[in-house]
Amino acid sequence: MADELSKVFAALADPTRRDMVARLAVSDATVGQLADPYDVSIQAVSKHLKVLEDAGLVTRTREAQTRPVHLEAEVFDLMTKWIERYRRQAEERYQRLDVLLAEMNDGPAAQRREDERPRRKGKAS
């Protein structure tokens, strides 16, 4: 059984589902409205919605004769926390690399390299 985060990333791996999520970020929509721009059947769109629903990204409610699909934006907080954690770790590594490179260019190692260079012979005074 996959964890919640894996289900969310797996659901968003499909470009059609990502497009549906983008459209649902603007407003709720029915299955028919979501199916309009695609050259696929309503059943295919329903299958995509089932994957999004299983991942917790969308919910369906009942309003009179329609069942609008609603984006559950709080799931993005889970994704954002996961991504932010690794973004911060990568940023810290780059900062340490920047410090190391600066030390190599300006620090004692650079001074040693300068000392090891052959000296130019100039005019004797």
Coordinates of C-alpha atoms in Angstrom, one line a residue:
M1 CA 0.0 0.0 0.0
A2 CA 1.4 3.3 -1.1
D3 CA 1.7 6.2 1.3
E4 CA -0.4 9.4 0.8
L5 CA 2.5 11.4 -0.7
S6 CA 3.3 8.6 -3.2
K7 CA -0.4 8.5 -4.3
V8 CA -0.4 12.2 -4.8
F9 CA 2.8 12.3 -6.9
A10 CA 1.6 9.2 -8.9
A11 CA -1.7 10.8 -9.6
L12 CA 0.0 14.0 -10.8
A13 CA 2.4 12.1 -13.0
D14 CA -0.2 12.1 -15.8
P15 CA -0.5 15.3 -17.8
T16 CA -4.2 15.0 -18.2
R17 CA -4.7 14.8 -14.5
R18 CA -2.4 17.7 -13.9
D19 CA -4.4 19.8 -16.4
M20 CA -7.6 18.8 -14.6
V21 CA -6.1 19.9 -11.3
A22 CA -5.1 23.2 -12.8
R23 CA -8.6 23.8 -14.1
L24 CA -10.1 22.8 -10.8
A25 CA -7.9 25.3 -9.1
V26 CA -9.9 28.0 -10.9
S27 CA -13.3 26.6 -10.0
D28 CA -15.3 23.5 -9.3
A29 CA -16.5 21.6 -12.4
T30 CA -18.7 18.6 -13.3
V31 CA -17.3 15.6 -15.0
G32 CA -18.8 16.7 -18.3
Q33 CA -17.2 20.2 -18.0
L34 CA -13.9 18.6 -17.2
A35 CA -14.2 16.2 -20.2
D36 CA -15.0 19.0 -22.7
P37 CA -11.5 19.9 -23.8
Y38 CA -10.2 16.3 -24.1
D39 CA -10.8 13.9 -27.0
V40 CA -11.6 11.1 -24.6
S41 CA -14.8 9.5 -23.2
I42 CA -16.6 10.6 -20.1
Q43 CA -15.6 7.2 -18.7
A44 CA -11.9 7.9 -19.2
V45 CA -12.3 11.3 -17.5
S46 CA -14.1 9.5 -14.6
K47 CA -11.2 7.1 -14.3
H48 CA -8.8 10.0 -14.1
L49 CA -11.0 11.6 -11.4
K50 CA -11.0 8.4 -9.5
V51 CA -7.2 8.4 -9.3
L52 CA -7.3 12.0 -8.2
E53 CA -10.0 11.2 -5.6
D54 CA -8.1 8.2 -4.3
A55 CA -5.0 10.4 -3.8
G56 CA -7.1 12.9 -1.9
L57 CA -6.7 15.7 -4.4
V58 CA -10.4 16.0 -5.3
T59 CA -13.8 15.3 -3.8
R60 CA -17.2 15.1 -5.3
T61 CA -20.3 16.6 -3.8
R62 CA -23.9 16.4 -4.7
E63 CA -25.8 19.5 -5.7
A64 CA -29.2 18.8 -7.0
Q65 CA -28.7 16.9 -10.3
T66 CA -24.9 17.5 -10.5
R67 CA -21.9 16.2 -8.8
P68 CA -19.3 19.0 -8.9
V69 CA -15.7 18.0 -8.5
H70 CA -13.8 20.1 -5.9
L71 CA -10.0 20.5 -5.6
E72 CA -8.7 19.7 -2.0
A73 CA -5.9 22.3 -1.9
E74 CA -4.7 21.2 1.5
V75 CA -3.1 18.2 -0.1
F76 CA -0.7 20.6 -1.7
D77 CA 0.6 21.5 1.8
L78 CA 1.8 18.0 2.2
M79 CA 3.6 18.1 -1.2
T80 CA 5.0 21.6 -0.5
K81 CA 6.5 20.5 2.9
W82 CA 8.2 17.5 1.3
I83 CA 9.6 19.5 -1.6
E84 CA 10.6 22.4 0.7
R85 CA 12.6 20.1 3.0
Y86 CA 14.7 18.8 0.1
R87 CA 15.0 22.2 -1.5
R88 CA 16.4 23.6 1.8
Q89 CA 18.9 20.7 2.0
A90 CA 20.0 21.3 -1.6
E91 CA 20.3 25.0 -0.9
E92 CA 22.5 24.4 2.1
R93 CA 24.8 22.1 0.1
Y94 CA 25.2 24.8 -2.6
Q95 CA 26.0 27.4 0.1
R96 CA 28.7 25.1 1.5
L97 CA 30.0 24.6 -2.0
D98 CA 30.1 28.4 -2.6
V99 CA 32.1 28.8 0.6
L100 CA 34.5 26.1 -0.4
L101 CA 35.0 27.6 -3.9
A102 CA 35.5 31.0 -2.4
E103 CA 38.1 29.6 0.0
M104 CA 39.8 27.9 -2.9
N105 CA 39.9 31.1 -4.9
D106 CA 40.9 33.5 -2.1
G107 CA 42.0 31.5 0.8
P108 CA 45.2 29.7 1.9
A109 CA 45.0 27.2 -1.0
A110 CA 45.0 30.1 -3.5
Q111 CA 47.9 31.6 -1.6
R112 CA 49.9 28.4 -1.8
R113 CA 49.2 28.2 -5.5
E114 CA 50.5 31.8 -5.9
D115 CA 53.6 30.9 -3.9
E116 CA 54.2 27.8 -6.1
R117 CA 54.1 29.8 -9.4
P118 CA 57.4 30.4 -11.0
R119 CA 58.5 34.0 -10.5
R120 CA 59.2 36.1 -13.5
K121 CA 62.7 37.2 -14.0
G122 CA 62.7 41.0 -13.9
K123 CA 65.4 43.5 -14.3
A124 CA 67.9 43.5 -11.6
S125 CA 68.1 46.7 -9.8

